[in-house]
Amino acid sequence: MSPASEKEREKQEWVKKMRLKFCIRPEFEITKNMIYPDGTLNQDYFRPPKGAVKEEARKWTDVEKELLIKGIEKHGIGSFGDISKESLPKWSTNDLRIKCIRLIGRQNLQLYRGWKGNAEDIQREYQRNKEIGLKYGTWKQGVLVYDDDGLVEKEILAQKKQEEDVDMD
């Protein structure tokens, strides 16, 4: 056996030992059939059960986009569970959060938590986020992302303070 083949065999033996050590958990009955006693995988364990129905691919429609916007207007950003229950039950809260990131154009929605707005407001925020992203080179795939130097966050907070000052007048 060549040294490369021997090394590969040793690697496979190590993998089998690790599987036996970490994959089978006595407290979880279902794991007892994952691995054979020699450490090899039971391929049948990982196949879908007979009769399992393949989940159909979902497409995000303009109607659903409008429902999300109406949900943001009513419940605010961050209330994706309420929006899902009320208007978009086929979409999880995480699905809706990601769709909202795309709508508003910002990866981090923390500063928007509770923010409510209509389609015009959302478009205005998207444009503002896009301008900041283009200014600092942090507009990635249609979304503003934060930079390591904190310049994006400073800009966002400065604009927010400026808006608050205007609102006080």
mmCIF file of C-alpha atoms in Angstrom:
data_model
loop_
_atom_site.group_PDB
_atom_site.id
_atom_site.type_symbol
_atom_site.label_atom_id
_atom_site.label_comp_id
_atom_site.label_asym_id
_atom_site.label_seq_id
_atom_site.Cartn_x
_atom_site.Cartn_y
_atom_site.Cartn_z
ATOM 1 C CA MET A 1 0.000 0.000 0.000
ATOM 2 C CA SER A 2 1.378 3.416 -0.946
ATOM 3 C CA PRO A 3 1.963 6.043 1.760
ATOM 4 C CA ALA A 4 -0.882 8.142 0.309
ATOM 5 C CA SER A 5 -3.271 5.170 0.413
ATOM 6 C CA GLU A 6 -2.208 4.341 3.967
ATOM 7 C CA LYS A 7 -2.778 7.935 5.037
ATOM 8 C CA GLU A 8 -6.244 7.895 3.423
ATOM 9 C CA ARG A 9 -7.112 4.618 5.203
ATOM 10 C CA GLU A 10 -5.995 6.091 8.549
ATOM 11 C CA LYS A 11 -8.117 9.158 7.918
ATOM 12 C CA GLN A 12 -11.178 7.015 7.173
ATOM 13 C CA GLU A 13 -10.620 4.974 10.336
ATOM 14 C CA TRP A 14 -10.400 8.182 12.373
ATOM 15 C CA VAL A 15 -13.676 9.405 10.802
ATOM 16 C CA LYS A 16 -15.394 6.134 11.686
ATOM 17 C CA LYS A 17 -14.187 6.388 15.311
ATOM 18 C CA MET A 18 -15.477 9.957 15.557
ATOM 19 C CA ARG A 19 -18.861 8.935 14.146
ATOM 20 C CA LEU A 20 -19.168 6.137 16.699
ATOM 21 C CA LYS A 21 -18.130 8.472 19.495
ATOM 22 C CA PHE A 22 -20.316 11.483 18.655
ATOM 23 C CA CYS A 23 -23.194 10.451 16.376
ATOM 24 C CA ILE A 24 -24.875 7.770 18.407
ATOM 25 C CA ARG A 25 -26.470 9.262 21.504
ATOM 26 C CA PRO A 26 -28.223 6.884 23.922
ATOM 27 C CA GLU A 27 -30.615 9.638 25.036
ATOM 28 C CA PHE A 28 -31.882 9.945 21.446
ATOM 29 C CA GLU A 29 -33.303 6.600 20.299
ATOM 30 C CA ILE A 30 -33.444 7.688 16.650
ATOM 31 C CA THR A 31 -29.635 7.964 16.432
ATOM 32 C CA LYS A 32 -29.026 4.239 17.038
ATOM 33 C CA ASN A 33 -29.624 3.463 13.329
ATOM 34 C CA MET A 34 -27.475 6.246 11.844
ATOM 35 C CA ILE A 35 -24.152 4.435 11.977
ATOM 36 C CA TYR A 36 -23.292 0.763 11.549
ATOM 37 C CA PRO A 37 -21.206 -0.896 14.305
ATOM 38 C CA ASP A 38 -18.063 -0.527 12.139
ATOM 39 C CA GLY A 39 -18.550 3.280 11.943
ATOM 40 C CA THR A 40 -19.778 3.462 8.350
ATOM 41 C CA LEU A 41 -22.890 5.472 7.530
ATOM 42 C CA ASN A 42 -26.262 3.803 7.144
ATOM 43 C CA GLN A 43 -27.258 5.492 3.861
ATOM 44 C CA ASP A 44 -30.892 4.387 4.235
ATOM 45 C CA TYR A 45 -31.162 6.432 7.428
ATOM 46 C CA PHE A 46 -30.522 9.629 5.464
ATOM 47 C CA ARG A 47 -32.938 8.945 2.596
ATOM 48 C CA PRO A 48 -36.394 10.547 2.701
ATOM 49 C CA PRO A 49 -39.062 8.162 3.978
ATOM 50 C CA LYS A 50 -41.151 6.364 1.374
ATOM 51 C CA GLY A 51 -44.150 8.440 0.408
ATOM 52 C CA ALA A 52 -42.516 11.702 1.502
ATOM 53 C CA VAL A 53 -43.883 14.590 -0.531
ATOM 54 C CA LYS A 54 -41.350 16.941 -2.008
ATOM 55 C CA GLU A 55 -42.006 20.495 -0.872
ATOM 56 C CA GLU A 56 -42.980 22.633 -3.832
ATOM 57 C CA ALA A 57 -40.796 25.624 -4.564
ATOM 58 C CA ARG A 58 -42.352 28.911 -3.559
ATOM 59 C CA LYS A 59 -42.105 32.066 -5.586
ATOM 60 C CA TRP A 60 -42.357 35.491 -3.972
ATOM 61 C CA THR A 61 -45.118 37.394 -5.774
ATOM 62 C CA ASP A 62 -46.012 41.081 -6.038
ATOM 63 C CA VAL A 63 -49.185 40.341 -4.049
ATOM 64 C CA GLU A 64 -47.090 38.911 -1.201
ATOM 65 C CA LYS A 65 -44.752 41.888 -1.379
ATOM 66 C CA GLU A 66 -47.751 44.214 -0.971
ATOM 67 C CA LEU A 67 -49.009 42.141 1.971
ATOM 68 C CA LEU A 68 -45.590 42.431 3.629
ATOM 69 C CA ILE A 69 -45.588 46.200 3.104
ATOM 70 C CA LYS A 70 -49.081 46.445 4.612
ATOM 71 C CA GLY A 71 -47.890 44.302 7.526
ATOM 72 C CA ILE A 72 -44.922 46.608 8.103
ATOM 73 C CA GLU A 73 -47.280 49.575 7.969
ATOM 74 C CA LYS A 74 -49.597 47.986 10.554
ATOM 75 C CA HIS A 75 -47.243 46.044 12.866
ATOM 76 C CA GLY A 76 -43.792 47.489 12.208
ATOM 77 C CA ILE A 77 -40.452 45.935 11.364
ATOM 78 C CA GLY A 78 -39.601 43.098 13.696
ATOM 79 C CA SER A 79 -43.175 41.864 14.100
ATOM 80 C CA PHE A 80 -42.739 39.233 11.436
ATOM 81 C CA GLY A 81 -44.572 36.599 13.479
ATOM 82 C CA ASP A 82 -47.712 38.767 13.517
ATOM 83 C CA ILE A 83 -47.377 39.541 9.820
ATOM 84 C CA SER A 84 -46.918 35.844 9.014
ATOM 85 C CA LYS A 85 -49.946 34.771 11.073
ATOM 86 C CA GLU A 86 -52.177 37.514 9.738
ATOM 87 C CA SER A 87 -51.247 37.740 6.072
ATOM 88 C CA LEU A 88 -48.467 35.405 4.935
ATOM 89 C CA PRO A 89 -48.803 32.035 6.725
ATOM 90 C CA LYS A 90 -46.795 30.145 4.087
ATOM 91 C CA TRP A 91 -43.733 32.255 4.902
ATOM 92 C CA SER A 92 -41.745 31.867 8.134
ATOM 93 C CA THR A 93 -40.732 34.815 10.282
ATOM 94 C CA ASN A 94 -37.165 34.393 9.027
ATOM 95 C CA ASP A 95 -38.349 34.370 5.387
ATOM 96 C CA LEU A 96 -40.187 37.638 6.017
ATOM 97 C CA ARG A 97 -37.199 39.176 7.810
ATOM 98 C CA ILE A 98 -35.033 38.432 4.768
ATOM 99 C CA LYS A 99 -37.659 39.849 2.397
ATOM 100 C CA CYS A 100 -37.788 42.969 4.574
ATOM 101 C CA ILE A 101 -34.002 43.314 4.403
ATOM 102 C CA ARG A 102 -34.343 43.378 0.623
ATOM 103 C CA LEU A 103 -37.225 45.867 0.738
ATOM 104 C CA ILE A 104 -35.546 48.322 3.081
ATOM 105 C CA GLY A 105 -32.055 47.765 1.675
ATOM 106 C CA ARG A 106 -30.241 47.214 4.961
ATOM 107 C CA GLN A 107 -28.705 44.012 6.292
ATOM 108 C CA ASN A 108 -29.065 45.007 9.946
ATOM 109 C CA LEU A 109 -32.661 45.852 10.886
ATOM 110 C CA GLN A 110 -31.950 46.660 14.563
ATOM 111 C CA LEU A 111 -32.382 50.421 14.153
ATOM 112 C CA TYR A 112 -35.673 49.772 12.338
ATOM 113 C CA ARG A 113 -37.188 47.633 15.133
ATOM 114 C CA GLY A 114 -40.776 48.805 15.559
ATOM 115 C CA TRP A 115 -40.514 51.243 12.625
ATOM 116 C CA LYS A 116 -43.718 51.520 10.619
ATOM 117 C CA GLY A 117 -44.017 52.860 7.117
ATOM 118 C CA ASN A 118 -45.933 52.575 3.878
ATOM 119 C CA ALA A 119 -44.576 51.737 0.427
ATOM 120 C CA GLU A 120 -43.333 55.316 -0.115
ATOM 121 C CA ASP A 121 -41.566 55.385 3.250
ATOM 122 C CA ILE A 122 -39.942 52.030 2.565
ATOM 123 C CA GLN A 123 -38.759 53.196 -0.862
ATOM 124 C CA ARG A 124 -37.342 56.374 0.674
ATOM 125 C CA GLU A 125 -35.421 54.303 3.269
ATOM 126 C CA TYR A 126 -34.168 51.985 0.537
ATOM 127 C CA GLN A 127 -32.820 54.964 -1.442
ATOM 128 C CA ARG A 128 -31.182 56.445 1.668
ATOM 129 C CA ASN A 129 -29.511 53.129 2.483
ATOM 130 C CA LYS A 130 -28.378 52.764 -1.121
ATOM 131 C CA GLU A 131 -26.818 56.259 -1.082
ATOM 132 C CA ILE A 132 -24.884 55.468 2.101
ATOM 133 C CA GLY A 133 -23.767 52.119 0.689
ATOM 134 C CA LEU A 134 -22.567 53.646 -2.569
ATOM 135 C CA LYS A 135 -20.791 56.443 -0.672
ATOM 136 C CA TYR A 136 -18.779 53.978 1.447
ATOM 137 C CA GLY A 137 -18.576 51.068 -1.003
ATOM 138 C CA THR A 138 -20.782 48.894 1.207
ATOM 139 C CA TRP A 139 -23.762 48.394 -1.111
ATOM 140 C CA LYS A 140 -23.641 44.635 -1.661
ATOM 141 C CA GLN A 141 -26.254 42.752 -3.706
ATOM 142 C CA GLY A 142 -28.900 45.407 -3.146
ATOM 143 C CA VAL A 143 -28.288 45.762 0.585
ATOM 144 C CA LEU A 144 -26.318 48.155 2.791
ATOM 145 C CA VAL A 145 -23.810 46.257 4.923
ATOM 146 C CA TYR A 146 -21.750 47.653 7.766
ATOM 147 C CA ASP A 147 -18.039 48.332 7.309
ATOM 148 C CA ASP A 148 -15.200 47.411 9.673
ATOM 149 C CA ASP A 149 -14.326 51.061 10.331
ATOM 150 C CA GLY A 150 -17.799 51.976 11.596
ATOM 151 C CA LEU A 151 -18.287 54.709 8.987
ATOM 152 C CA VAL A 152 -21.655 53.362 7.832
ATOM 153 C CA GLU A 153 -23.013 53.199 11.372
ATOM 154 C CA LYS A 154 -21.774 56.752 12.115
ATOM 155 C CA GLU A 155 -23.507 58.011 8.960
ATOM 156 C CA ILE A 156 -26.767 56.227 9.839
ATOM 157 C CA LEU A 157 -26.752 57.547 13.403
ATOM 158 C CA ALA A 158 -25.890 61.077 12.231
ATOM 159 C CA GLN A 159 -28.819 61.034 9.788
ATOM 160 C CA LYS A 160 -31.117 59.674 12.495
ATOM 161 C CA LYS A 161 -30.075 62.442 14.909
ATOM 162 C CA GLN A 162 -30.576 65.032 12.178
ATOM 163 C CA GLU A 163 -34.127 63.734 11.600
ATOM 164 C CA GLU A 164 -34.874 63.834 15.330
ATOM 165 C CA ASP A 165 -33.627 67.428 15.519
ATOM 166 C CA VAL A 166 -35.892 68.393 12.599
ATOM 167 C CA ASP A 167 -38.859 66.633 14.235
ATOM 168 C CA MET A 168 -38.302 68.648 17.439
ATOM 169 C CA ASP A 169 -38.559 71.961 15.578
#
